[in-house]
Amino acid sequence: INAVIDNRAFKKLSGYIEEAKVDADAEIIAGGGYDDSIGYFIEPTIIVTTNPHYKTMCNELFGPVRVNERVIELNASDERGIDTVRNKIHNLAKKSVCSPVGFKLIILDEADFLTIQAQASLRNIIETYSRTTRFILTCNYLERIIDPLQSRCQVLKITPPSKKEVAQHVAN
């Protein structure tokens, strides 16, 4: 359990936890406890969501930071060409943003739909801006991601749950 600064911060963070406990778009997989009986303590908490616009993904929990200045989420099946990489992604990556978090975040959903040229350009951007920008790429078909781009990523393969596991989860 970690202490937070004051009652206002405690109420804010415990409010996020309470909302995640009842929200269908979120699941607390670790932590989630808090106590204000002696000081203000909140357990380190991990909230999982499939919604990239969920409250904890879009709001800075530990400081007044304008998230839109340092985060972009693109669906590569909609914006798949080299112009998107050169303009939107490169512009955010090269932008100087003062943030206590220390980095910018670029999320590319369905990155396997990016053209080969766009992937090659993205590889160069990742090499150039990896100190100041974090990149999250999701895909359905890893083999559609060029090897030079894969080699600059930590690959996490997530297998879908079985029908039995889904039924057990829904039943609980």
PDB file of C-alpha atoms in Angstrom, residues 12-97:
ATOM      1  CA  LYS A  12      -9.901  11.023  -6.750  1.00  0.00           C
ATOM      2  CA  LEU A  13      -7.948   7.750  -6.972  1.00  0.00           C
ATOM      3  CA  SER A  14     -10.352   5.706  -4.835  1.00  0.00           C
ATOM      4  CA  GLY A  15     -13.172   7.051  -7.040  1.00  0.00           C
ATOM      5  CA  TYR A  16     -11.459   5.633 -10.132  1.00  0.00           C
ATOM      6  CA  ILE A  17     -11.112   2.285  -8.372  1.00  0.00           C
ATOM      7  CA  GLU A  18     -14.778   2.237  -7.325  1.00  0.00           C
ATOM      8  CA  GLU A  19     -15.909   3.089 -10.852  1.00  0.00           C
ATOM      9  CA  ALA A  20     -13.701   0.334 -12.315  1.00  0.00           C
ATOM     10  CA  LYS A  21     -15.219  -2.196  -9.915  1.00  0.00           C
ATOM     11  CA  VAL A  22     -18.709  -1.691 -11.355  1.00  0.00           C
ATOM     12  CA  ASP A  23     -17.958  -0.688 -14.955  1.00  0.00           C
ATOM     13  CA  ALA A  24     -18.423  -3.360 -17.637  1.00  0.00           C
ATOM     14  CA  ASP A  25     -15.554  -1.800 -19.659  1.00  0.00           C
ATOM     15  CA  ALA A  26     -13.009  -2.344 -16.882  1.00  0.00           C
ATOM     16  CA  GLU A  27     -11.608  -5.089 -14.704  1.00  0.00           C
ATOM     17  CA  ILE A  28      -9.281  -4.742 -11.742  1.00  0.00           C
ATOM     18  CA  ILE A  29      -6.735  -7.555 -11.997  1.00  0.00           C
ATOM     19  CA  ALA A  30      -4.444  -6.458  -9.157  1.00  0.00           C
ATOM     20  CA  GLY A  31      -4.785  -4.212  -6.140  1.00  0.00           C
ATOM     21  CA  GLY A  32      -7.935  -2.156  -5.828  1.00  0.00           C
ATOM     22  CA  GLY A  33      -7.758  -1.678  -2.085  1.00  0.00           C
ATOM     23  CA  TYR A  34      -7.563   1.609  -0.226  1.00  0.00           C
ATOM     24  CA  ASP A  35      -7.770   2.848   3.359  1.00  0.00           C
ATOM     25  CA  ASP A  36      -8.070   6.296   4.889  1.00  0.00           C
ATOM     26  CA  SER A  37      -8.376   5.272   8.543  1.00  0.00           C
ATOM     27  CA  ILE A  38      -4.764   6.260   9.314  1.00  0.00           C
ATOM     28  CA  GLY A  39      -3.451   8.447   6.506  1.00  0.00           C
ATOM     29  CA  TYR A  40      -4.394   8.037   2.870  1.00  0.00           C
ATOM     30  CA  PHE A  41      -3.286   4.728   1.376  1.00  0.00           C
ATOM     31  CA  ILE A  42      -4.040   3.213  -2.040  1.00  0.00           C
ATOM     32  CA  GLU A  43      -2.784  -0.181  -3.222  1.00  0.00           C
ATOM     33  CA  PRO A  44      -0.970  -0.187  -6.556  1.00  0.00           C
ATOM     34  CA  THR A  45      -3.808  -1.107  -8.883  1.00  0.00           C
ATOM     35  CA  ILE A  46      -3.961  -2.496 -12.412  1.00  0.00           C
ATOM     36  CA  ILE A  47      -7.152  -1.808 -14.342  1.00  0.00           C
ATOM     37  CA  VAL A  48      -7.571  -3.647 -17.652  1.00  0.00           C
ATOM     38  CA  THR A  49      -9.870  -2.336 -20.368  1.00  0.00           C
ATOM     39  CA  THR A  50     -10.407  -3.033 -24.054  1.00  0.00           C
ATOM     40  CA  ASN A  51     -11.702   0.504 -24.573  1.00  0.00           C
ATOM     41  CA  PRO A  52      -8.830   2.838 -25.566  1.00  0.00           C
ATOM     42  CA  HIS A  53     -11.008   5.791 -24.521  1.00  0.00           C
ATOM     43  CA  TYR A  54     -11.738   4.458 -21.038  1.00  0.00           C
ATOM     44  CA  LYS A  55     -11.377   7.061 -18.302  1.00  0.00           C
ATOM     45  CA  THR A  56      -8.102   5.707 -16.891  1.00  0.00           C
ATOM     46  CA  MET A  57      -6.559   5.621 -20.371  1.00  0.00           C
ATOM     47  CA  CYS A  58      -7.422   9.242 -21.152  1.00  0.00           C
ATOM     48  CA  ASN A  59      -6.990  11.023 -17.815  1.00  0.00           C
ATOM     49  CA  GLU A  60      -3.776  11.745 -15.998  1.00  0.00           C
ATOM     50  CA  LEU A  61      -4.205  10.286 -12.518  1.00  0.00           C
ATOM     51  CA  PHE A  62      -1.128  11.774 -10.864  1.00  0.00           C
ATOM     52  CA  GLY A  63      -0.858  15.289 -12.235  1.00  0.00           C
ATOM     53  CA  PRO A  64      -2.425  17.965 -14.408  1.00  0.00           C
ATOM     54  CA  VAL A  65      -1.171  16.906 -17.841  1.00  0.00           C
ATOM     55  CA  ARG A  66      -2.963  17.501 -21.110  1.00  0.00           C
ATOM     56  CA  VAL A  67      -3.112  13.934 -22.394  1.00  0.00           C
ATOM     57  CA  ASN A  68      -4.146  14.859 -25.936  1.00  0.00           C
ATOM     58  CA  GLU A  69      -0.806  16.577 -26.429  1.00  0.00           C
ATOM     59  CA  ARG A  70       1.116  13.377 -25.825  1.00  0.00           C
ATOM     60  CA  VAL A  71      -1.201  10.490 -26.824  1.00  0.00           C
ATOM     61  CA  ILE A  72      -2.617   9.474 -30.191  1.00  0.00           C
ATOM     62  CA  GLU A  73      -4.628   6.374 -31.013  1.00  0.00           C
ATOM     63  CA  LEU A  74      -5.122   5.401 -34.644  1.00  0.00           C
ATOM     64  CA  ASN A  75      -6.889   2.502 -36.275  1.00  0.00           C
ATOM     65  CA  ALA A  76      -4.485   1.435 -38.991  1.00  0.00           C
ATOM     66  CA  SER A  77      -7.224  -0.295 -40.957  1.00  0.00           C
ATOM     67  CA  ASP A  78      -8.740   3.185 -41.476  1.00  0.00           C
ATOM     68  CA  GLU A  79      -5.528   5.198 -41.731  1.00  0.00           C
ATOM     69  CA  ARG A  80      -3.042   2.803 -43.244  1.00  0.00           C
ATOM     70  CA  GLY A  81      -0.889   4.765 -45.644  1.00  0.00           C
ATOM     71  CA  ILE A  82       2.507   6.345 -45.460  1.00  0.00           C
ATOM     72  CA  ASP A  83       0.934   9.825 -45.224  1.00  0.00           C
ATOM     73  CA  THR A  84      -0.578   8.927 -41.848  1.00  0.00           C
ATOM     74  CA  VAL A  85       2.803   7.727 -40.597  1.00  0.00           C
ATOM     75  CA  ARG A  86       4.677  10.729 -41.989  1.00  0.00           C
ATOM     76  CA  ASN A  87       2.151  13.315 -40.817  1.00  0.00           C
ATOM     77  CA  LYS A  88       0.220  12.241 -37.723  1.00  0.00           C
ATOM     78  CA  ILE A  89       2.653   9.771 -36.147  1.00  0.00           C
ATOM     79  CA  HIS A  90       5.888  11.573 -37.006  1.00  0.00           C
ATOM     80  CA  ASN A  91       4.467  14.949 -35.949  1.00  0.00           C
ATOM     81  CA  LEU A  92       3.573  13.682 -32.475  1.00  0.00           C
ATOM     82  CA  ALA A  93       6.813  11.727 -32.087  1.00  0.00           C
ATOM     83  CA  LYS A  94       8.995  14.747 -32.887  1.00  0.00           C
ATOM     84  CA  LYS A  95       6.907  17.159 -30.814  1.00  0.00           C
ATOM     85  CA  SER A  96       8.448  18.437 -27.603  1.00  0.00           C
ATOM     86  CA  VAL A  97       6.024  17.832 -24.746  1.00  0.00           C
TER      87      VAL A  97
END
